[in-house]
PDB file of C-alpha atoms and ligand atoms in Angstrom:
ATOM      1  CA  UNK A   1       5.927 -16.276   0.371  1.00  0.00           C
ATOM      2  CA  UNK A   2       5.888 -17.868   3.799  1.00  0.00           C
ATOM      3  CA  UNK A   3       2.793 -18.190   6.153  1.00  0.00           C
ATOM      4  CA  UNK A   4       3.490 -14.781   7.810  1.00  0.00           C
ATOM      5  CA  UNK A   5       3.333 -13.106   4.505  1.00  0.00           C
ATOM      6  CA  UNK A   6       0.630 -14.593   3.277  1.00  0.00           C
ATOM      7  CA  UNK A   7      -1.563 -12.914   6.369  1.00  0.00           C
ATOM      8  CA  UNK A   8      -1.146  -9.375   4.951  1.00  0.00           C
ATOM      9  CA  UNK A   9      -2.503 -10.137   1.739  1.00  0.00           C
ATOM     10  CA  UNK A  10      -5.804  -8.659   3.127  1.00  0.00           C
ATOM     11  CA  UNK A  11      -4.590  -5.578   4.300  1.00  0.00           C
ATOM     12  CA  UNK A  12      -7.000  -2.693   3.605  1.00  0.00           C
ATOM     13  CA  UNK A  13      -5.940  -1.132   0.586  1.00  0.00           C
ATOM     14  CA  UNK A  14      -3.353   1.485   0.997  1.00  0.00           C
ATOM     15  CA  UNK A  15      -2.296   3.819  -2.214  1.00  0.00           C
ATOM     16  CA  UNK A  16       0.520   5.817  -0.590  1.00  0.00           C
ATOM     17  CA  UNK A  17       2.475   5.458   2.630  1.00  0.00           C
ATOM     18  CA  UNK A  18       0.888   6.754   6.137  1.00  0.00           C
ATOM     19  CA  UNK A  19       2.505   9.617   7.498  1.00  0.00           C
ATOM     20  CA  UNK A  20       1.601   8.053  11.047  1.00  0.00           C
ATOM     21  CA  UNK A  21       0.259   4.748  12.348  1.00  0.00           C
ATOM     22  CA  UNK A  22      -0.701   4.557  15.975  1.00  0.00           C
ATOM     23  CA  UNK A  23      -0.140   0.979  17.213  1.00  0.00           C
ATOM     24  CA  UNK A  24      -2.855   0.019  19.896  1.00  0.00           C
ATOM     25  CA  UNK A  25      -2.832  -3.023  22.507  1.00  0.00           C
ATOM     26  CA  UNK A  26      -6.760  -2.691  22.301  1.00  0.00           C
ATOM     27  CA  UNK A  27      -9.804  -0.934  20.049  1.00  0.00           C
ATOM     28  CA  UNK A  28     -10.463   1.999  22.141  1.00  0.00           C
ATOM     29  CA  UNK A  29      -6.592   2.413  23.341  1.00  0.00           C
ATOM     30  CA  UNK A  30      -5.487   4.896  20.408  1.00  0.00           C
ATOM     31  CA  UNK A  31      -8.669   6.981  20.873  1.00  0.00           C
ATOM     32  CA  UNK A  32      -8.200   7.441  24.512  1.00  0.00           C
ATOM     33  CA  UNK A  33      -4.525   8.038  24.543  1.00  0.00           C
ATOM     34  CA  UNK A  34      -4.556  10.494  21.202  1.00  0.00           C
ATOM     35  CA  UNK A  35      -7.664  11.042  19.779  1.00  0.00           C
ATOM     36  CA  UNK A  36      -7.282  14.596  19.554  1.00  0.00           C
ATOM     37  CA  UNK A  37      -3.924  14.192  17.999  1.00  0.00           C
ATOM     38  CA  UNK A  38      -5.226  12.199  15.442  1.00  0.00           C
ATOM     39  CA  UNK A  39      -7.862  14.372  14.207  1.00  0.00           C
ATOM     40  CA  UNK A  40      -5.642  17.600  14.636  1.00  0.00           C
ATOM     41  CA  UNK A  41      -3.070  15.242  12.048  1.00  0.00           C
ATOM     42  CA  UNK A  42      -6.011  14.596   9.932  1.00  0.00           C
ATOM     43  CA  UNK A  43      -7.152  17.913   9.744  1.00  0.00           C
ATOM     44  CA  UNK A  44      -3.456  19.239   8.891  1.00  0.00           C
ATOM     45  CA  UNK A  45      -3.762  16.712   5.900  1.00  0.00           C
ATOM     46  CA  UNK A  46      -1.520  13.604   7.364  1.00  0.00           C
ATOM     47  CA  UNK A  47      -2.556  10.134   6.406  1.00  0.00           C
ATOM     48  CA  UNK A  48      -2.887   8.672   9.686  1.00  0.00           C
ATOM     49  CA  UNK A  49      -4.016   4.710  10.385  1.00  0.00           C
ATOM     50  CA  UNK A  50      -4.391   2.704  13.366  1.00  0.00           C
ATOM     51  CA  UNK A  51      -3.303  -0.832  14.008  1.00  0.00           C
ATOM     52  CA  UNK A  52      -5.281  -2.636  16.488  1.00  0.00           C
ATOM     53  CA  UNK A  53      -3.267  -5.486  17.994  1.00  0.00           C
ATOM     54  CA  UNK A  54      -6.188  -7.590  19.388  1.00  0.00           C
ATOM     55  CA  UNK A  55      -9.832  -7.112  19.435  1.00  0.00           C
ATOM     56  CA  UNK A  56      -9.641  -6.506  23.084  1.00  0.00           C
ATOM     57  CA  UNK A  57     -12.304  -9.399  23.776  1.00  0.00           C
ATOM     58  CA  UNK A  58     -13.626 -10.771  26.236  1.00  0.00           C
ATOM     59  CA  UNK A  59     -14.740  -8.236  28.592  1.00  0.00           C
ATOM     60  CA  UNK A  60     -17.592  -7.901  31.053  1.00  0.00           C
ATOM     61  CA  UNK A  61     -20.450  -6.464  28.543  1.00  0.00           C
ATOM     62  CA  UNK A  62     -18.488  -6.608  25.181  1.00  0.00           C
ATOM     63  CA  UNK A  63     -18.218  -9.500  22.622  1.00  0.00           C
ATOM     64  CA  UNK A  64     -16.064  -9.414  19.141  1.00  0.00           C
ATOM     65  CA  UNK A  65     -19.347  -8.250  16.836  1.00  0.00           C
ATOM     66  CA  UNK A  66     -20.329  -5.440  19.227  1.00  0.00           C
ATOM     67  CA  UNK A  67     -16.395  -4.301  19.633  1.00  0.00           C
ATOM     68  CA  UNK A  68     -15.942  -4.507  15.854  1.00  0.00           C
ATOM     69  CA  UNK A  69     -19.362  -2.151  15.524  1.00  0.00           C
ATOM     70  CA  UNK A  70     -17.975   0.207  18.195  1.00  0.00           C
ATOM     71  CA  UNK A  71     -14.694   0.412  16.810  1.00  0.00           C
ATOM     72  CA  UNK A  72     -16.164   1.452  13.095  1.00  0.00           C
ATOM     73  CA  UNK A  73     -18.422   3.911  14.833  1.00  0.00           C
ATOM     74  CA  UNK A  74     -15.054   5.423  16.462  1.00  0.00           C
ATOM     75  CA  UNK A  75     -13.008   5.171  13.285  1.00  0.00           C
ATOM     76  CA  UNK A  76     -15.760   7.555  11.848  1.00  0.00           C
ATOM     77  CA  UNK A  77     -15.951   9.618  14.364  1.00  0.00           C
ATOM     78  CA  UNK A  78     -11.859  10.513  13.762  1.00  0.00           C
ATOM     79  CA  UNK A  79     -11.994  10.380  10.503  1.00  0.00           C
ATOM     80  CA  UNK A  80      -9.400   7.874  10.159  1.00  0.00           C
ATOM     81  CA  UNK A  81      -8.382   6.630   6.487  1.00  0.00           C
ATOM     82  CA  UNK A  82      -7.044   3.249   7.171  1.00  0.00           C
ATOM     83  CA  UNK A  83      -7.368   0.924  10.624  1.00  0.00           C
ATOM     84  CA  UNK A  84      -6.526  -3.028  10.635  1.00  0.00           C
ATOM     85  CA  UNK A  85      -6.506  -5.617  13.362  1.00  0.00           C
ATOM     86  CA  UNK A  86      -3.699  -7.950  13.472  1.00  0.00           C
ATOM     87  CA  UNK A  87      -5.621 -10.248  15.230  1.00  0.00           C
ATOM     88  CA  UNK A  88      -2.937 -11.474  18.246  1.00  0.00           C
ATOM     89  CA  UNK A  89      -4.497 -12.826  21.270  1.00  0.00           C
ATOM     90  CA  UNK A  90      -5.979 -10.318  23.607  1.00  0.00           C
ATOM     91  CA  UNK A  91      -4.798 -10.830  27.559  1.00  0.00           C
ATOM     92  CA  UNK A  92      -2.035 -13.305  26.136  1.00  0.00           C
ATOM     93  CA  UNK A  93      -0.085 -10.325  24.080  1.00  0.00           C
ATOM     94  CA  UNK A  94       3.249 -10.941  23.841  1.00  0.00           C
ATOM     95  CA  UNK A  95       6.647  -9.300  22.039  1.00  0.00           C
ATOM     96  CA  UNK A  96       7.573 -12.905  20.277  1.00  0.00           C
ATOM     97  CA  UNK A  97       9.354 -13.160  17.567  1.00  0.00           C
ATOM     98  CA  UNK A  98       6.250 -14.225  15.345  1.00  0.00           C
ATOM     99  CA  UNK A  99       4.466 -10.931  16.421  1.00  0.00           C
ATOM    100  CA  UNK A 100       7.877  -9.024  15.599  1.00  0.00           C
ATOM    101  CA  UNK A 101       7.574 -10.304  12.366  1.00  0.00           C
ATOM    102  CA  UNK A 102       4.275  -9.768  11.539  1.00  0.00           C
ATOM    103  CA  UNK A 103       4.284  -5.937  12.798  1.00  0.00           C
ATOM    104  CA  UNK A 104       7.559  -5.402  11.304  1.00  0.00           C
ATOM    105  CA  UNK A 105       6.001  -6.799   7.824  1.00  0.00           C
ATOM    106  CA  UNK A 106       3.026  -4.099   8.342  1.00  0.00           C
ATOM    107  CA  UNK A 107       5.675  -1.101   8.965  1.00  0.00           C
ATOM    108  CA  UNK A 108       7.276  -2.037   5.719  1.00  0.00           C
ATOM    109  CA  UNK A 109       3.753  -2.260   3.887  1.00  0.00           C
ATOM    110  CA  UNK A 110       2.322   0.886   5.107  1.00  0.00           C
ATOM    111  CA  UNK A 111       5.765   2.629   5.672  1.00  0.00           C
ATOM    112  CA  UNK A 112       4.715   5.146   8.332  1.00  0.00           C
ATOM    113  CA  UNK A 113       7.125   8.328   8.925  1.00  0.00           C
ATOM    114  CA  UNK A 114       6.156   8.110  12.869  1.00  0.00           C
ATOM    115  CA  UNK A 115       4.788   4.985  14.712  1.00  0.00           C
ATOM    116  CA  UNK A 116       2.995   5.945  18.284  1.00  0.00           C
ATOM    117  CA  UNK A 117       3.150   3.275  21.002  1.00  0.00           C
ATOM    118  CA  UNK A 118       1.503   3.322  24.317  1.00  0.00           C
ATOM    119  CA  UNK A 119       3.765   4.581  27.090  1.00  0.00           C
ATOM    120  CA  UNK A 120       6.220   2.192  28.283  1.00  0.00           C
ATOM    121  CA  UNK A 121       5.150   1.945  31.995  1.00  0.00           C
ATOM    122  CA  UNK A 122       1.748   0.658  32.340  1.00  0.00           C
ATOM    123  CA  UNK A 123       0.326  -2.168  34.726  1.00  0.00           C
ATOM    124  CA  UNK A 124      -1.712  -3.860  31.721  1.00  0.00           C
ATOM    125  CA  UNK A 125       0.929  -6.682  30.695  1.00  0.00           C
ATOM    126  CA  UNK A 126      -0.616  -5.842  27.264  1.00  0.00           C
ATOM    127  CA  UNK A 127       0.255  -2.622  27.144  1.00  0.00           C
ATOM    128  CA  UNK A 128       3.836  -3.245  27.977  1.00  0.00           C
ATOM    129  CA  UNK A 129       4.178  -5.961  25.886  1.00  0.00           C
ATOM    130  CA  UNK A 130       2.727  -3.692  22.996  1.00  0.00           C
ATOM    131  CA  UNK A 131       5.419  -1.040  23.841  1.00  0.00           C
ATOM    132  CA  UNK A 132       8.313  -3.587  23.623  1.00  0.00           C
ATOM    133  CA  UNK A 133       6.970  -5.121  20.302  1.00  0.00           C
ATOM    134  CA  UNK A 134       6.821  -1.718  18.612  1.00  0.00           C
ATOM    135  CA  UNK A 135      10.303  -0.785  19.416  1.00  0.00           C
ATOM    136  CA  UNK A 136      11.588  -3.974  18.407  1.00  0.00           C
ATOM    137  CA  UNK A 137       9.667  -4.117  15.237  1.00  0.00           C
ATOM    138  CA  UNK A 138      10.901  -0.996  14.233  1.00  0.00           C
ATOM    139  CA  UNK A 139      14.587  -1.833  14.130  1.00  0.00           C
ATOM    140  CA  UNK A 140      13.385  -5.302  12.297  1.00  0.00           C
ATOM    141  CA  UNK A 141      11.644  -3.500  10.061  1.00  0.00           C
ATOM    142  CA  UNK A 142      14.902  -2.184   8.411  1.00  0.00           C
ATOM    143  CA  UNK A 143      16.673  -5.234   8.094  1.00  0.00           C
ATOM    144  CA  UNK A 144      17.778  -6.464   4.433  1.00  0.00           C
ATOM    145  CA  UNK A 145      18.131 -10.512   3.599  1.00  0.00           C
ATOM    146  CA  UNK A 146      15.052 -10.915   6.187  1.00  0.00           C
ATOM    147  CA  UNK A 147      12.125 -13.109   5.604  1.00  0.00           C
ATOM    148  CA  UNK A 148       9.960  -9.854   6.280  1.00  0.00           C
ATOM    149  CA  UNK A 149       7.007  -8.989   3.462  1.00  0.00           C
ATOM    150  CA  UNK A 150       7.942  -5.406   1.804  1.00  0.00           C
ATOM    151  CA  UNK A 151      10.996  -3.797   1.262  1.00  0.00           C
ATOM    152  CA  UNK A 152      13.420  -2.525   4.300  1.00  0.00           C
ATOM    153  CA  UNK A 153      11.742   0.524   5.812  1.00  0.00           C
ATOM    154  CA  UNK A 154      12.830   2.354   9.432  1.00  0.00           C
ATOM    155  CA  UNK A 155       9.993   4.554  10.722  1.00  0.00           C
ATOM    156  CA  UNK A 156      11.740   7.821  11.589  1.00  0.00           C
ATOM    157  CA  UNK A 157      10.134   8.177  15.200  1.00  0.00           C
ATOM    158  CA  UNK A 158       8.101   6.527  17.828  1.00  0.00           C
ATOM    159  CA  UNK A 159       6.529   8.840  20.569  1.00  0.00           C
ATOM    160  CA  UNK A 160       4.409   7.520  23.167  1.00  0.00           C
ATOM    161  CA  UNK A 161       0.929   8.336  24.042  1.00  0.00           C
ATOM    162  CA  UNK A 162      -0.673   7.635  27.628  1.00  0.00           C
ATOM    163  CA  UNK A 163      -3.318   5.033  27.871  1.00  0.00           C
ATOM    164  CA  UNK A 164      -1.960   3.509  30.908  1.00  0.00           C
ATOM    165  CA  UNK A 165      -3.342   1.299  33.694  1.00  0.00           C
ATOM    166  CA  UNK A 166      -1.515   2.801  36.633  1.00  0.00           C
ATOM    167  CA  UNK A 167      -2.188   5.654  39.255  1.00  0.00           C
ATOM    168  CA  UNK A 168       0.739   7.900  37.575  1.00  0.00           C
ATOM    169  CA  UNK A 169       1.181  11.508  36.730  1.00  0.00           C
ATOM    170  CA  UNK A 170       3.302  11.203  34.002  1.00  0.00           C
ATOM    171  CA  UNK A 171       6.272  14.102  32.530  1.00  0.00           C
ATOM    172  CA  UNK A 172       5.542  14.298  29.015  1.00  0.00           C
ATOM    173  CA  UNK A 173       8.020  15.578  26.532  1.00  0.00           C
ATOM    174  CA  UNK A 174       5.248  17.606  24.994  1.00  0.00           C
ATOM    175  CA  UNK A 175       1.536  18.304  25.231  1.00  0.00           C
ATOM    176  CA  UNK A 176      -0.765  19.247  22.152  1.00  0.00           C
ATOM    177  CA  UNK A 177      -3.516  21.583  22.101  1.00  0.00           C
ATOM    178  CA  UNK A 178      -6.400  19.515  21.338  1.00  0.00           C
ATOM    179  CA  UNK A 179      -8.869  22.252  22.622  1.00  0.00           C
ATOM    180  CA  UNK A 180     -10.638  21.966  18.980  1.00  0.00           C
ATOM    181  CA  UNK A 181     -10.955  18.271  19.151  1.00  0.00           C
ATOM    182  CA  UNK A 182     -12.093  17.413  22.409  1.00  0.00           C
ATOM    183  CA  UNK A 183     -15.683  16.582  20.842  1.00  0.00           C
ATOM    184  CA  UNK A 184     -14.597  14.224  17.989  1.00  0.00           C
ATOM    185  CA  UNK A 185     -12.395  12.703  20.514  1.00  0.00           C
ATOM    186  CA  UNK A 186     -15.417  11.954  23.242  1.00  0.00           C
ATOM    187  CA  UNK A 187     -17.358  10.968  20.332  1.00  0.00           C
ATOM    188  CA  UNK A 188     -14.942   8.489  19.794  1.00  0.00           C
ATOM    189  CA  UNK A 189     -14.582   7.342  23.097  1.00  0.00           C
ATOM    190  CA  UNK A 190     -18.653   7.203  23.421  1.00  0.00           C
ATOM    191  CA  UNK A 191     -18.524   5.106  20.635  1.00  0.00           C
ATOM    192  CA  UNK A 192     -17.531   2.193  22.885  1.00  0.00           C
ATOM    193  CA  UNK A 193     -20.863   1.840  24.875  1.00  0.00           C
ATOM    194  CA  UNK A 194     -19.705  -1.737  25.645  1.00  0.00           C
ATOM    195  CA  UNK A 195     -16.297  -0.601  27.452  1.00  0.00           C
ATOM    196  CA  UNK A 196     -17.187   3.030  28.713  1.00  0.00           C
ATOM    197  CA  UNK A 197     -21.109   3.108  29.194  1.00  0.00           C
ATOM    198  CA  UNK A 198     -22.763  -0.208  30.194  1.00  0.00           C
ATOM    199  CA  UNK A 199     -22.480  -1.351  33.361  1.00  0.00           C
ATOM    200  CA  UNK A 200     -20.806   1.702  34.233  1.00  0.00           C
ATOM    201  CA  UNK A 201     -21.750   3.687  37.855  1.00  0.00           C
ATOM    202  CA  UNK A 202     -24.913   5.903  36.843  1.00  0.00           C
ATOM    203  CA  UNK A 203     -23.919   8.966  39.277  1.00  0.00           C
ATOM    204  CA  UNK A 204     -21.365  11.315  37.727  1.00  0.00           C
ATOM    205  CA  UNK A 205     -18.636  11.877  37.025  1.00  0.00           C
ATOM    206  CA  UNK A 206     -19.212   9.235  33.537  1.00  0.00           C
ATOM    207  CA  UNK A 207     -15.831   7.724  32.384  1.00  0.00           C
ATOM    208  CA  UNK A 208     -15.763  10.197  29.523  1.00  0.00           C
ATOM    209  CA  UNK A 209     -16.023  13.025  32.176  1.00  0.00           C
ATOM    210  CA  UNK A 210     -13.535  12.044  33.769  1.00  0.00           C
ATOM    211  CA  UNK A 211     -11.489  12.072  30.701  1.00  0.00           C
ATOM    212  CA  UNK A 212     -12.378  15.672  29.814  1.00  0.00           C
ATOM    213  CA  UNK A 213     -11.095  16.556  33.295  1.00  0.00           C
ATOM    214  CA  UNK A 214      -7.668  14.735  32.454  1.00  0.00           C
ATOM    215  CA  UNK A 215      -7.140  16.698  29.300  1.00  0.00           C
ATOM    216  CA  UNK A 216      -7.936  20.020  30.938  1.00  0.00           C
ATOM    217  CA  UNK A 217      -5.805  19.281  33.391  1.00  0.00           C
ATOM    218  CA  UNK A 218      -2.615  18.901  30.349  1.00  0.00           C
ATOM    219  CA  UNK A 219      -4.428  21.659  28.513  1.00  0.00           C
ATOM    220  CA  UNK A 220      -3.889  24.241  32.019  1.00  0.00           C
ATOM    221  CA  UNK A 221      -0.454  23.115  31.812  1.00  0.00           C
ATOM    222  CA  UNK A 222       0.004  24.608  28.477  1.00  0.00           C
ATOM    223  CA  UNK A 223      -2.500  27.375  28.946  1.00  0.00           C
ATOM    224  CA  UNK A 224      -5.213  26.007  26.657  1.00  0.00           C
ATOM    225  CA  UNK A 225      -8.243  24.663  27.598  1.00  0.00           C
ATOM    226  CA  UNK A 226      -7.327  20.621  27.002  1.00  0.00           C
ATOM    227  CA  UNK A 227      -4.125  18.970  25.690  1.00  0.00           C
ATOM    228  CA  UNK A 228      -2.697  15.587  25.350  1.00  0.00           C
ATOM    229  CA  UNK A 229       0.410  14.145  26.832  1.00  0.00           C
ATOM    230  CA  UNK A 230       3.264  12.409  24.840  1.00  0.00           C
ATOM    231  CA  UNK A 231       6.542  10.698  25.524  1.00  0.00           C
ATOM    232  CA  UNK A 232       9.837  10.224  23.630  1.00  0.00           C
ATOM    233  CA  UNK A 233      12.689   8.477  24.649  1.00  0.00           C
ATOM    234  CA  UNK A 234      14.687  10.203  21.690  1.00  0.00           C
ATOM    235  CA  UNK A 235      15.168  13.656  21.579  1.00  0.00           C
ATOM    236  CA  UNK A 236      12.483  16.079  19.500  1.00  0.00           C
ATOM    237  CA  UNK A 237      13.861  17.978  16.611  1.00  0.00           C
ATOM    238  CA  UNK A 238      12.603  21.359  15.367  1.00  0.00           C
ATOM    239  CA  UNK A 239      13.252  23.500  12.909  1.00  0.00           C
ATOM    240  CA  UNK A 240      12.476  26.385  14.013  1.00  0.00           C
ATOM    241  CA  UNK A 241      10.936  28.021  17.409  1.00  0.00           C
ATOM    242  CA  UNK A 242       7.646  28.831  15.666  1.00  0.00           C
ATOM    243  CA  UNK A 243       6.128  25.754  17.039  1.00  0.00           C
ATOM    244  CA  UNK A 244       6.249  26.720  20.505  1.00  0.00           C
ATOM    245  CA  UNK A 245       3.466  29.060  22.336  1.00  0.00           C
TER     246      UNK A 245
HETATM  247 ZN1   ZN B 301      -5.835  -1.371  26.121  1.00  0.00          ZN
END
């Protein structure tokens, strides 16, 4: 077993493969981009995990310890069963061969049917690096005769969530109704006090209020109260039209 494989010996216990793995450049990106979808998937019996690529620090009001506590609280708010931090370097994230090896090995060990990645166009270099890393790791994950951990595995789909540092109004491939799950999503974001409350302007709207307005915008587009948009590079197949409304 080589050095990279050894890093995976302390993976949290996983008794069966995940249905969905959300890959986040920083703790809080998964919550911001798809906290509602995560709650919905869990409610529907799916096994959902998050892998944070970095610890997100340094930030003006955070620390490694504070951020870890906040991440744990957000994880509880969403009810996520499995979460892991790959310990890559915040602000210096690169789709390097070493990082690809680590993420591809993780895919092979947790075997998610679907992977969610950050949207591919973003001002934050860590986010675009994460997108590139997910796509490359998905391909590597299926390779035979490699030094990767686990057995060859190919996640069926990559979908892209929006947590973007860019003034952009995207054209999503689909919008998910998260009306029922907005309160849990808001709670998971408010768990990151050091990121979204401390040091922020005290006059309204708060960060969470802005996010609620975003969710209302996407909800209005599909005729519900709150929605979350998603993108896909590959066509989305459907077994029937019953899911349309
Ligand atoms: Zn981020």
